[in-house]
mmCIF file of C-alpha atoms in Angstrom:
data_model
loop_
_atom_site.group_PDB
_atom_site.id
_atom_site.type_symbol
_atom_site.label_atom_id
_atom_site.label_comp_id
_atom_site.label_asym_id
_atom_site.label_seq_id
_atom_site.Cartn_x
_atom_site.Cartn_y
_atom_site.Cartn_z
ATOM 1 C CA MET D 1 -27.937 13.230 22.092
ATOM 2 C CA ILE D 2 -27.752 10.734 19.261
ATOM 3 C CA TYR D 3 -25.479 7.592 19.657
ATOM 4 C CA ASN D 4 -24.165 5.295 17.154
ATOM 5 C CA LEU D 5 -26.240 2.159 17.351
ATOM 6 C CA HIS D 6 -23.309 -0.322 17.199
ATOM 7 C CA CYS D 7 -21.588 1.412 20.200
ATOM 8 C CA ASN D 8 -24.239 -0.052 22.554
ATOM 9 C CA SER D 9 -24.473 -3.449 21.030
ATOM 10 C CA TRP D 10 -23.692 -5.151 24.349
ATOM 11 C CA PHE D 11 -26.367 -3.387 26.173
ATOM 12 C CA LEU D 12 -28.872 -3.995 23.331
ATOM 13 C CA LEU D 13 -28.188 -7.672 23.355
ATOM 14 C CA ASP D 14 -28.597 -7.669 27.069
ATOM 15 C CA THR D 15 -31.927 -5.822 26.848
ATOM 16 C CA LEU D 16 -33.246 -8.338 24.162
ATOM 17 C CA GLY D 17 -32.274 -11.229 26.541
ATOM 18 C CA GLU D 18 -29.552 -12.677 24.314
ATOM 19 C CA MET D 19 -26.705 -12.465 26.619
ATOM 20 C CA GLU D 20 -25.619 -11.175 30.077
ATOM 21 C CA PRO D 21 -22.841 -8.672 30.443
ATOM 22 C CA PRO D 22 -19.908 -9.976 32.612
ATOM 23 C CA THR D 23 -19.755 -8.348 35.998
ATOM 24 C CA SER D 24 -17.041 -6.056 36.909
ATOM 25 C CA SER D 25 -16.090 -8.008 40.106
ATOM 26 C CA ARG D 26 -15.265 -11.146 38.029
ATOM 27 C CA LEU D 27 -13.345 -9.211 35.399
ATOM 28 C CA ASN D 28 -11.322 -7.206 37.862
ATOM 29 C CA SER D 29 -10.159 -10.414 39.392
ATOM 30 C CA ARG D 30 -8.744 -11.617 36.021
ATOM 31 C CA LYS D 31 -5.085 -10.688 36.265
ATOM 32 C CA ARG D 32 -2.263 -12.135 34.167
ATOM 33 C CA ARG D 33 0.584 -13.478 36.280
ATOM 34 C CA LYS D 34 4.079 -14.041 35.140
ATOM 35 C CA ASP D 35 4.046 -17.552 36.681
ATOM 36 C CA GLY D 36 1.116 -19.864 36.945
ATOM 37 C CA SER D 37 -1.272 -18.175 34.670
ATOM 38 C CA GLY D 38 -3.743 -20.095 32.630
ATOM 39 C CA PRO D 39 -4.926 -19.611 29.170
ATOM 40 C CA ASN D 40 -5.539 -15.911 28.210
ATOM 41 C CA GLY D 41 -3.878 -14.889 31.415
ATOM 42 C CA ALA D 42 -6.616 -16.304 33.713
ATOM 43 C CA THR D 43 -5.754 -17.255 37.352
ATOM 44 C CA GLU D 44 -7.080 -19.755 39.607
ATOM 45 C CA LEU D 45 -9.465 -17.113 41.163
ATOM 46 C CA ASP D 46 -11.276 -16.831 37.833
ATOM 47 C CA GLY D 47 -12.951 -20.209 38.092
ATOM 48 C CA VAL D 48 -14.384 -22.011 35.017
ATOM 49 C CA PRO D 49 -16.124 -19.485 32.664
ATOM 50 C CA PRO D 50 -19.643 -20.478 31.609
ATOM 51 C CA LYS D 51 -20.098 -21.847 28.122
ATOM 52 C CA MET D 52 -22.065 -19.888 25.641
ATOM 53 C CA SER D 53 -23.883 -20.989 22.643
ATOM 54 C CA ARG D 54 -22.107 -20.774 19.285
ATOM 55 C CA ARG D 55 -22.995 -17.297 17.926
ATOM 56 C CA SER D 56 -21.170 -14.294 16.678
ATOM 57 C CA PHE D 57 -20.926 -11.344 19.162
ATOM 58 C CA GLY D 58 -18.336 -9.404 17.182
ATOM 59 C CA LEU D 59 -18.844 -6.104 15.502
ATOM 60 C CA LYS D 60 -18.508 -5.686 11.829
ATOM 61 C CA GLU D 61 -17.079 -2.155 11.859
ATOM 62 C CA PRO D 62 -14.296 -0.436 13.809
ATOM 63 C CA ALA D 63 -15.219 2.202 16.517
ATOM 64 C CA PRO D 64 -15.743 5.718 15.047
ATOM 65 C CA PHE D 65 -13.639 8.604 15.843
ATOM 66 C CA SER D 66 -15.216 11.294 18.123
ATOM 67 C CA ASP D 67 -15.414 13.830 15.305
ATOM 68 C CA GLU D 68 -17.547 11.417 13.256
ATOM 69 C CA VAL D 69 -20.196 10.975 16.016
ATOM 70 C CA GLU D 70 -23.084 13.357 16.115
ATOM 71 C CA ILE D 71 -23.882 14.725 19.705
ATOM 72 C CA ASP D 72 -27.084 16.444 20.628
ATOM 73 C CA TYR D 73 -25.868 19.468 22.596
ATOM 74 C CA SER D 74 -29.416 20.702 23.076
ATOM 75 C CA LYS D 75 -29.700 18.505 26.129
ATOM 76 C CA PRO D 76 -27.909 19.626 29.172
ATOM 77 C CA TYR D 77 -24.937 17.678 30.323
ATOM 78 C CA ILE D 78 -25.678 16.208 33.820
ATOM 79 C CA ARG D 79 -23.234 13.722 35.288
ATOM 80 C CA VAL D 80 -24.503 10.510 36.855
ATOM 81 C CA THR D 81 -23.314 9.592 40.277
ATOM 82 C CA TYR D 82 -21.488 6.352 41.043
ATOM 83 C CA GLU D 83 -24.622 4.881 42.727
ATOM 84 C CA GLU D 84 -26.869 5.718 39.672
ATOM 85 C CA ALA D 85 -24.297 4.271 37.401
ATOM 86 C CA MET D 86 -24.091 0.975 39.403
ATOM 87 C CA ARG D 87 -27.913 0.700 39.461
ATOM 88 C CA GLY D 88 -28.103 1.017 35.746
ATOM 89 C CA THR D 89 -29.167 3.890 33.541
ATOM 90 C CA PRO D 90 -31.748 4.206 30.723
ATOM 91 C CA LEU D 91 -30.797 2.756 27.375
ATOM 92 C CA ASP D 92 -30.619 6.318 25.832
ATOM 93 C CA ARG D 93 -28.392 7.502 28.662
ATOM 94 C CA PRO D 94 -25.407 5.166 29.038
ATOM 95 C CA VAL D 95 -22.545 5.898 31.486
ATOM 96 C CA ARG D 96 -19.845 7.629 29.526
ATOM 97 C CA VAL D 97 -16.510 6.231 30.698
ATOM 98 C CA TYR D 98 -13.240 7.773 29.382
ATOM 99 C CA ALA D 99 -9.934 5.957 29.223
ATOM 100 C CA ASP D 100 -6.730 7.314 27.646
ATOM 101 C CA GLY D 101 -3.308 6.123 26.929
ATOM 102 C CA ILE D 102 -0.501 5.798 24.289
ATOM 103 C CA PHE D 103 -1.362 2.182 23.296
ATOM 104 C CA ASP D 104 1.867 1.553 21.392
ATOM 105 C CA LEU D 105 2.402 -1.991 20.355
ATOM 106 C CA PHE D 106 -1.206 -2.703 21.271
ATOM 107 C CA HIS D 107 -1.189 -5.829 23.368
ATOM 108 C CA SER D 108 -3.396 -7.985 25.738
ATOM 109 C CA GLY D 109 -2.675 -5.606 28.654
ATOM 110 C CA HIS D 110 -4.198 -2.736 26.858
ATOM 111 C CA ALA D 111 -7.151 -4.856 25.759
ATOM 112 C CA ARG D 112 -7.755 -6.056 29.352
ATOM 113 C CA ALA D 113 -7.770 -2.538 30.706
ATOM 114 C CA LEU D 114 -10.313 -1.454 28.145
ATOM 115 C CA MET D 115 -12.404 -4.596 28.950
ATOM 116 C CA GLN D 116 -12.414 -3.566 32.601
ATOM 117 C CA ALA D 117 -13.431 -0.023 31.790
ATOM 118 C CA LYS D 118 -16.195 -1.230 29.531
ATOM 119 C CA ASN D 119 -17.631 -3.460 32.207
ATOM 120 C CA LEU D 120 -17.480 -0.996 35.153
ATOM 121 C CA PHE D 121 -21.198 -0.429 34.915
ATOM 122 C CA PRO D 122 -24.217 -2.225 33.450
ATOM 123 C CA ASN D 123 -24.692 0.311 30.723
ATOM 124 C CA THR D 124 -21.256 1.807 29.687
ATOM 125 C CA TYR D 125 -20.303 3.700 26.678
ATOM 126 C CA LEU D 126 -16.397 3.635 26.369
ATOM 127 C CA ILE D 127 -14.606 6.506 24.946
ATOM 128 C CA VAL D 128 -10.780 5.933 24.390
ATOM 129 C CA GLY D 129 -8.354 8.859 23.962
ATOM 130 C CA VAL D 130 -5.039 8.213 22.147
ATOM 131 C CA CYS D 131 -2.304 10.799 22.514
ATOM 132 C CA SER D 132 -0.502 12.082 19.361
ATOM 133 C CA ASP D 133 3.118 11.495 18.570
ATOM 134 C CA GLU D 134 4.115 15.002 19.418
ATOM 135 C CA LEU D 135 2.702 14.828 23.004
ATOM 136 C CA THR D 136 4.027 11.293 23.560
ATOM 137 C CA HIS D 137 7.506 12.027 22.297
ATOM 138 C CA ASN D 138 7.682 15.211 24.531
ATOM 139 C CA PHE D 139 6.374 13.630 27.733
ATOM 140 C CA LYS D 140 7.100 9.894 27.501
ATOM 141 C CA GLY D 141 9.513 9.056 24.729
ATOM 142 C CA PHE D 142 9.721 7.733 21.255
ATOM 143 C CA THR D 143 7.157 5.162 20.058
ATOM 144 C CA VAL D 144 7.459 2.235 17.786
ATOM 145 C CA MET D 145 4.047 2.805 16.081
ATOM 146 C CA ASN D 146 3.092 6.143 14.756
ATOM 147 C CA GLU D 147 -0.185 7.837 15.882
ATOM 148 C CA ASN D 148 -2.229 6.650 12.931
ATOM 149 C CA GLU D 149 -1.271 3.038 13.571
ATOM 150 C CA ARG D 150 -2.068 3.421 17.309
ATOM 151 C CA TYR D 151 -5.476 5.054 16.400
ATOM 152 C CA ASP D 152 -6.306 2.062 14.109
ATOM 153 C CA ALA D 153 -5.164 -0.483 16.611
ATOM 154 C CA VAL D 154 -7.534 1.001 19.300
ATOM 155 C CA GLN D 155 -10.397 1.367 16.790
ATOM 156 C CA HIS D 156 -10.447 -2.397 16.228
ATOM 157 C CA CYS D 157 -10.629 -3.303 19.920
ATOM 158 C CA ARG D 158 -14.077 -4.894 20.519
ATOM 159 C CA TYR D 159 -14.622 -2.979 23.840
ATOM 160 C CA VAL D 160 -14.285 0.484 22.381
ATOM 161 C CA ASP D 161 -17.300 2.671 21.305
ATOM 162 C CA GLU D 162 -15.440 5.837 20.326
ATOM 163 C CA VAL D 163 -11.847 6.993 19.779
ATOM 164 C CA VAL D 164 -10.600 10.503 20.514
ATOM 165 C CA ARG D 165 -7.647 11.282 18.437
ATOM 166 C CA ASN D 166 -4.898 13.718 19.697
ATOM 167 C CA ALA D 167 -6.191 13.321 23.240
ATOM 168 C CA PRO D 168 -4.853 15.746 25.906
ATOM 169 C CA TRP D 169 -2.048 14.751 28.315
ATOM 170 C CA THR D 170 -3.920 16.295 31.175
ATOM 171 C CA LEU D 171 -7.738 16.210 31.252
ATOM 172 C CA THR D 172 -9.330 19.713 31.599
ATOM 173 C CA PRO D 173 -12.878 20.532 32.730
ATOM 174 C CA GLU D 174 -13.500 21.735 29.164
ATOM 175 C CA PHE D 175 -12.463 18.512 27.603
ATOM 176 C CA LEU D 176 -14.656 16.471 30.152
ATOM 177 C CA ALA D 177 -17.653 18.765 29.327
ATOM 178 C CA GLU D 178 -17.093 18.595 25.514
ATOM 179 C CA HIS D 179 -17.225 14.816 25.535
ATOM 180 C CA ARG D 180 -19.747 14.690 28.400
ATOM 181 C CA ILE D 181 -17.700 12.287 30.464
ATOM 182 C CA ASP D 182 -19.030 10.790 33.639
ATOM 183 C CA PHE D 183 -16.034 8.779 34.854
ATOM 184 C CA VAL D 184 -12.324 8.358 34.017
ATOM 185 C CA ALA D 185 -10.917 4.735 34.055
ATOM 186 C CA HIS D 186 -7.291 4.087 34.710
ATOM 187 C CA ASP D 187 -5.038 2.040 37.097
ATOM 188 C CA ASP D 188 -4.913 3.465 40.537
ATOM 189 C CA ILE D 189 -1.013 3.863 40.497
ATOM 190 C CA PRO D 190 -0.023 7.551 40.638
ATOM 191 C CA TYR D 191 1.002 8.640 37.131
ATOM 192 C CA SER D 192 3.711 11.352 37.443
ATOM 193 C CA SER D 193 4.308 13.397 34.343
ATOM 194 C CA ALA D 194 4.198 16.987 32.977
ATOM 195 C CA GLY D 195 5.406 18.294 36.354
ATOM 196 C CA SER D 196 2.673 16.647 38.363
ATOM 197 C CA ASP D 197 2.917 13.867 40.849
ATOM 198 C CA ASP D 198 -0.271 12.436 39.559
ATOM 199 C CA VAL D 199 -2.040 13.613 36.471
ATOM 200 C CA TYR D 200 -5.297 12.102 37.618
ATOM 201 C CA LYS D 201 -5.249 13.776 41.010
ATOM 202 C CA HIS D 202 -7.962 16.324 40.295
ATOM 203 C CA ILE D 203 -10.084 13.628 38.716
ATOM 204 C CA LYS D 204 -9.896 11.566 41.840
ATOM 205 C CA GLU D 205 -10.654 14.573 44.052
ATOM 206 C CA ALA D 206 -13.809 15.247 41.861
ATOM 207 C CA GLY D 207 -15.072 11.681 42.429
ATOM 208 C CA MET D 208 -14.864 10.826 38.737
ATOM 209 C CA PHE D 209 -12.182 8.270 38.930
ATOM 210 C CA ALA D 210 -12.944 4.553 38.338
ATOM 211 C CA PRO D 211 -9.810 2.371 39.114
ATOM 212 C CA THR D 212 -8.838 -0.643 36.866
ATOM 213 C CA GLN D 213 -6.080 -3.141 37.480
ATOM 214 C CA ARG D 214 -2.912 -3.512 35.490
ATOM 215 C CA THR D 215 -2.127 -6.769 33.771
ATOM 216 C CA GLU D 216 1.141 -7.933 35.283
ATOM 217 C CA GLY D 217 3.855 -9.552 33.034
ATOM 218 C CA ILE D 218 3.005 -7.578 29.858
ATOM 219 C CA SER D 219 3.669 -4.080 28.757
ATOM 220 C CA THR D 220 5.002 -2.099 25.836
ATOM 221 C CA SER D 221 8.357 -1.509 27.618
ATOM 222 C CA ASP D 222 8.539 -5.320 28.400
ATOM 223 C CA ILE D 223 8.075 -6.199 24.637
ATOM 224 C CA ILE D 224 10.761 -3.610 23.615
ATOM 225 C CA THR D 225 13.092 -4.942 26.157
ATOM 226 C CA ARG D 226 12.789 -8.464 24.781
ATOM 227 C CA ILE D 227 13.632 -7.221 21.265
ATOM 228 C CA VAL D 228 16.571 -5.191 22.428
ATOM 229 C CA ARG D 229 17.843 -8.035 24.470
ATOM 230 C CA ASP D 230 17.806 -10.496 21.596
ATOM 231 C CA TYR D 231 18.564 -7.832 18.981
ATOM 232 C CA ASP D 232 20.970 -10.138 17.000
ATOM 233 C CA VAL D 233 18.357 -12.990 16.876
ATOM 234 C CA TYR D 234 15.621 -10.645 15.442
ATOM 235 C CA ALA D 235 18.117 -8.912 13.085
ATOM 236 C CA ARG D 236 19.089 -12.366 11.648
ATOM 237 C CA ARG D 237 15.380 -13.272 11.527
ATOM 238 C CA ASN D 238 14.433 -10.330 9.417
ATOM 239 C CA LEU D 239 17.550 -10.772 7.205
ATOM 240 C CA GLN D 240 16.363 -14.239 6.375
ATOM 241 C CA ARG D 241 12.906 -12.848 5.547
ATOM 242 C CA GLY D 242 14.329 -10.630 2.812
ATOM 243 C CA TYR D 243 14.928 -7.347 4.637
ATOM 244 C CA THR D 244 18.153 -5.534 3.581
ATOM 245 C CA ALA D 245 20.892 -4.550 5.927
ATOM 246 C CA LYS D 246 20.060 -0.981 5.139
ATOM 247 C CA GLU D 247 16.453 -1.287 6.200
ATOM 248 C CA LEU D 248 17.615 -2.849 9.421
ATOM 249 C CA ASN D 249 20.273 -0.214 9.946
ATOM 250 C CA VAL D 250 22.819 -2.981 10.086
ATOM 251 C CA SER D 251 26.425 -2.394 8.970
ATOM 252 C CA PHE D 252 28.232 -4.371 6.340
ATOM 253 C CA ILE D 253 30.405 -6.147 8.770
ATOM 254 C CA ASN D 254 27.443 -7.025 11.115
ATOM 255 C CA GLU D 255 25.519 -8.332 8.086
ATOM 256 C CA LYS D 256 28.400 -10.662 7.097
ATOM 257 C CA LYS D 257 28.623 -11.652 10.728
ATOM 258 C CA TYR D 258 24.944 -12.617 10.966
ATOM 259 C CA HIS D 259 25.138 -14.488 7.730
ATOM 260 C CA LEU D 260 28.114 -16.521 9.055
ATOM 261 C CA GLN D 261 26.307 -17.114 12.416
ATOM 262 C CA GLU D 262 23.361 -18.326 10.477
ATOM 263 C CA ARG D 263 25.487 -20.875 8.561
ATOM 264 C CA VAL D 264 27.151 -21.892 11.778
ATOM 265 C CA ASP D 265 23.804 -22.387 13.417
ATOM 266 C CA LYS D 266 22.607 -24.466 10.475
ATOM 267 C CA VAL D 267 25.790 -26.636 10.697
ATOM 268 C CA LYS D 268 25.166 -27.091 14.514
ATOM 269 C CA LYS D 269 21.550 -27.943 13.875
ATOM 270 C CA ARG D 270 22.707 -30.642 11.343
ATOM 271 C CA VAL D 271 25.343 -31.996 13.741
ATOM 272 C CA LYS D 272 22.667 -32.074 16.571
ATOM 273 C CA ASP D 273 20.324 -33.917 14.261
ATOM 274 C CA VAL D 274 23.055 -36.412 13.407
ATOM 275 C CA GLU D 275 23.864 -36.886 17.056
ATOM 276 C CA GLU D 276 20.155 -37.463 17.891
ATOM 277 C CA LYS D 277 19.781 -39.941 15.027
ATOM 278 C CA SER D 278 23.120 -41.765 16.084
ATOM 279 C CA LYS D 279 21.800 -41.888 19.694
ATOM 280 C CA GLU D 280 18.548 -43.486 18.469
ATOM 281 C CA PHE D 281 20.602 -45.848 16.293
ATOM 282 C CA VAL D 282 22.871 -46.890 19.199
ATOM 283 C CA GLN D 283 19.779 -47.252 21.387
ATOM 284 C CA LYS D 284 18.164 -49.514 18.759
ATOM 285 C CA VAL D 285 21.432 -51.523 18.378
ATOM 286 C CA GLU D 286 21.645 -51.936 22.189
ATOM 287 C CA GLU D 287 18.055 -53.073 22.372
ATOM 288 C CA LYS D 288 18.652 -55.570 19.520
ATOM 289 C CA SER D 289 21.927 -56.926 21.100
ATOM 290 C CA ILE D 290 20.064 -57.399 24.394
ATOM 291 C CA ASP D 291 17.379 -59.344 22.569
ATOM 292 C CA LEU D 292 19.988 -61.418 20.683
ATOM 293 C CA ILE D 293 21.937 -62.197 23.931
ATOM 294 C CA GLN D 294 18.609 -63.341 25.595
ATOM 295 C CA LYS D 295 17.696 -65.395 22.634
ATOM 296 C CA TRP D 296 21.288 -66.867 22.488
ATOM 297 C CA GLU D 297 21.114 -67.759 26.196
ATOM 298 C CA GLU D 298 17.748 -69.471 25.675
ATOM 299 C CA LYS D 299 19.079 -71.410 22.692
ATOM 300 C CA SER D 300 22.310 -72.322 24.415
ATOM 301 C CA ARG D 301 20.354 -73.767 27.374
ATOM 302 C CA GLU D 302 18.286 -75.765 25.056
ATOM 303 C CA PHE D 303 21.301 -76.976 23.141
ATOM 304 C CA ILE D 304 23.102 -78.015 26.424
ATOM 305 C CA GLY D 305 20.004 -79.824 27.529
ATOM 306 C CA ASN D 306 19.622 -81.683 24.190
ATOM 307 C CA PHE D 307 23.427 -82.476 24.334
ATOM 308 C CA LEU D 308 23.196 -83.959 27.823
ATOM 309 C CA GLU D 309 20.077 -85.977 26.963
ATOM 310 C CA MET D 310 21.965 -87.402 23.978
ATOM 311 C CA PHE D 311 25.502 -87.889 25.249
ATOM 312 C CA GLY D 312 25.141 -87.856 29.023
ATOM 313 C CA PRO D 313 25.782 -90.769 31.376
ATOM 314 C CA GLU D 314 22.300 -92.004 31.013
ATOM 315 C CA GLY D 315 21.772 -90.531 27.724
ATOM 316 C CA ALA D 316 20.071 -91.835 24.528
ATOM 317 C CA LEU D 317 23.321 -92.695 22.821
ATOM 318 C CA LYS D 318 24.451 -95.121 25.558
ATOM 319 C CA HIS D 319 21.211 -97.048 25.340
ATOM 320 C CA MET D 320 21.538 -97.038 21.634
ATOM 321 C CA LEU D 321 25.074 -98.481 21.880
ATOM 322 C CA LYS D 322 23.923 -101.119 24.324
ATOM 323 C CA GLU D 323 21.150 -102.159 22.080
ATOM 324 C CA GLY D 324 23.479 -102.120 18.984
ATOM 325 C CA LYS D 325 26.068 -104.277 20.832
ATOM 326 C CA GLY D 326 23.414 -106.682 21.881
ATOM 327 C CA ARG D 327 22.232 -107.041 18.424
ATOM 328 C CA MET D 328 25.779 -107.500 17.104
ATOM 329 C CA LEU D 329 26.502 -110.229 19.569
ATOM 330 C CA GLN D 330 23.340 -111.986 18.822
ATOM 331 C CA ALA D 331 24.052 -111.950 15.142
ATOM 332 C CA ILE D 332 27.582 -113.198 15.588
ATOM 333 C CA SER D 333 26.805 -115.909 18.185
ATOM 334 C CA PRO D 334 23.596 -117.728 17.505
ATOM 335 C CA LYS D 335 21.636 -119.039 20.439
ATOM 336 C CA GLN D 336 22.465 -122.499 21.937
ATOM 337 C CA SER D 337 20.226 -125.461 21.155
ATOM 338 C CA PRO D 338 18.094 -127.108 23.963
ATOM 339 C CA SER D 339 19.679 -129.504 26.364
ATOM 340 C CA SER D 340 18.010 -132.428 24.766
ATOM 341 C CA SER D 341 20.051 -131.856 21.567
ATOM 342 C CA PRO D 342 22.519 -134.770 20.803
ATOM 343 C CA THR D 343 25.439 -132.359 20.092
ATOM 344 C CA HIS D 344 25.625 -131.044 23.768
ATOM 345 C CA ASP D 345 26.309 -133.064 26.957
ATOM 346 C CA ARG D 346 25.680 -136.451 25.244
ATOM 347 C CA SER D 347 25.784 -139.170 27.715
ATOM 348 C CA PRO D 348 27.946 -142.193 26.738
ATOM 349 C CA SER D 349 26.245 -145.022 24.887
ATOM 350 C CA PRO D 350 25.206 -147.934 27.067
ATOM 351 C CA SER D 351 27.268 -150.298 25.126
ATOM 352 C CA PHE D 352 30.478 -148.193 25.807
ATOM 353 C CA ARG D 353 33.221 -149.982 27.560
ATOM 354 C CA TRP D 354 36.756 -148.949 28.560
ATOM 355 C CA PRO D 355 39.573 -150.690 26.711
ATOM 356 C CA PHE D 356 40.792 -152.445 29.704
ATOM 357 C CA SER D 357 37.324 -153.816 30.402
ATOM 358 C CA THR D 358 37.010 -157.673 30.562
ATOM 359 C CA LYS D 359 34.119 -157.701 28.380
ATOM 360 C CA THR D 360 34.383 -156.083 25.088
ATOM 361 C CA PRO D 361 31.292 -155.967 22.955
ATOM 362 C CA PRO D 362 31.624 -157.117 19.473
ATOM 363 C CA SER D 363 32.521 -154.300 17.204
ATOM 364 C CA SER D 364 32.921 -153.750 13.491
ATOM 365 C CA PRO D 365 36.422 -153.874 11.927
ATOM 366 C CA GLY D 366 36.535 -150.033 11.882
ATOM 367 C CA ASN D 367 35.708 -149.815 15.610
ATOM 368 C CA ARG D 368 38.082 -152.601 16.370
ATOM 369 C CA SER D 369 41.039 -150.733 14.947
ATOM 370 C CA ARG D 370 40.123 -147.577 16.851
ATOM 371 C CA ASN D 371 39.892 -149.520 20.011
ATOM 372 C CA GLU D 372 43.190 -151.137 19.539
ATOM 373 C CA SER D 373 44.827 -147.743 19.054
ATOM 374 C CA ALA D 374 43.099 -146.592 22.233
ATOM 375 C CA VAL D 375 44.283 -149.590 24.214
ATOM 376 C CA THR D 376 47.732 -148.933 22.934
ATOM 377 C CA TYR D 377 47.575 -145.298 24.006
ATOM 378 C CA ASP D 378 46.348 -146.250 27.441
ATOM 379 C CA ILE D 379 49.071 -148.852 28.043
ATOM 380 C CA SER D 380 51.717 -146.619 27.095
ATOM 381 C CA GLU D 381 50.469 -143.973 29.553
ATOM 382 C CA ASP D 382 50.456 -146.659 32.270
ATOM 383 C CA GLU D 383 53.914 -147.712 31.642
ATOM 384 C CA GLU D 384 55.242 -144.229 31.990
ATOM 385 C CA ASP D 385 53.472 -144.088 35.350
#
């Protein structure tokens, strides 16, 4: 049997000592939760993944289709047991694991399921079957992507080694033998379809079933539900991007309605922006007014203090007025002369005598006339008494 070399790249790198394949127990615990999930859907149970050196592990080509892979049918097909697969098989005999599905709107839930299938065993060759449009429409319903788009999406998943186009809805022993499948990987929930309670029931009974875990919170039906629920939003979105109403299967009235709603939303957005800017402006004005009030209070206190210091009862103005008054009085009334000055409190001359004194000192004619007038004044006063 000849295998495409790039299909076993992970195992070859492991053999060469360049990397270690992740264990299934660690990968099976990685479930995306609707709430509380970390980046890439990791949960608290995952822990911190080890860091790897910066190198490229990606493949350069998509996975081949099964009719493009050469198989050596000369060797007999002997299935490996679960114990042998877990212990590890030789490089030229990987465990061939098959996983099938519709893979419409290929999303992270599909990729995680295939990642778990790829890491079920140390040396795994993953074959993925994709059902055709005819089977899918008959047994499950209409798809968003056609079969060629779904084939191409699965081809470019890094965990896939080979893609089977037009895969059967129910696995037959002939199909398992043709593709030399050892185990079938799928979630353990019974899948009722095509008149059967579980299409994988005979696989489980044969001991070929390898269960994987579903990724919660993401599925093709969930994605379609989001689009249907917000149909108007996505219709308007695509109209804005240049799609015509005919391409979107939108009537003329709805087209005009969507355009009107778009204009209304733009006006609302502008009004909201103006409101936000006005709020910011009012907030800035309030902050400035508070600052101005605080500064005004500080300046008013300082002004009142300076006013009281100048015009208060013991202010500087009162002292200035006192000093000015004193200087004015001093300028108007000069200081008195000393007590020895002849102009103040002059004692009578020793030679002075009253007019009625018996002894009158000799005097000059001028003094005599003054004395006579004084005597005359004194006599008149005595007569009146």
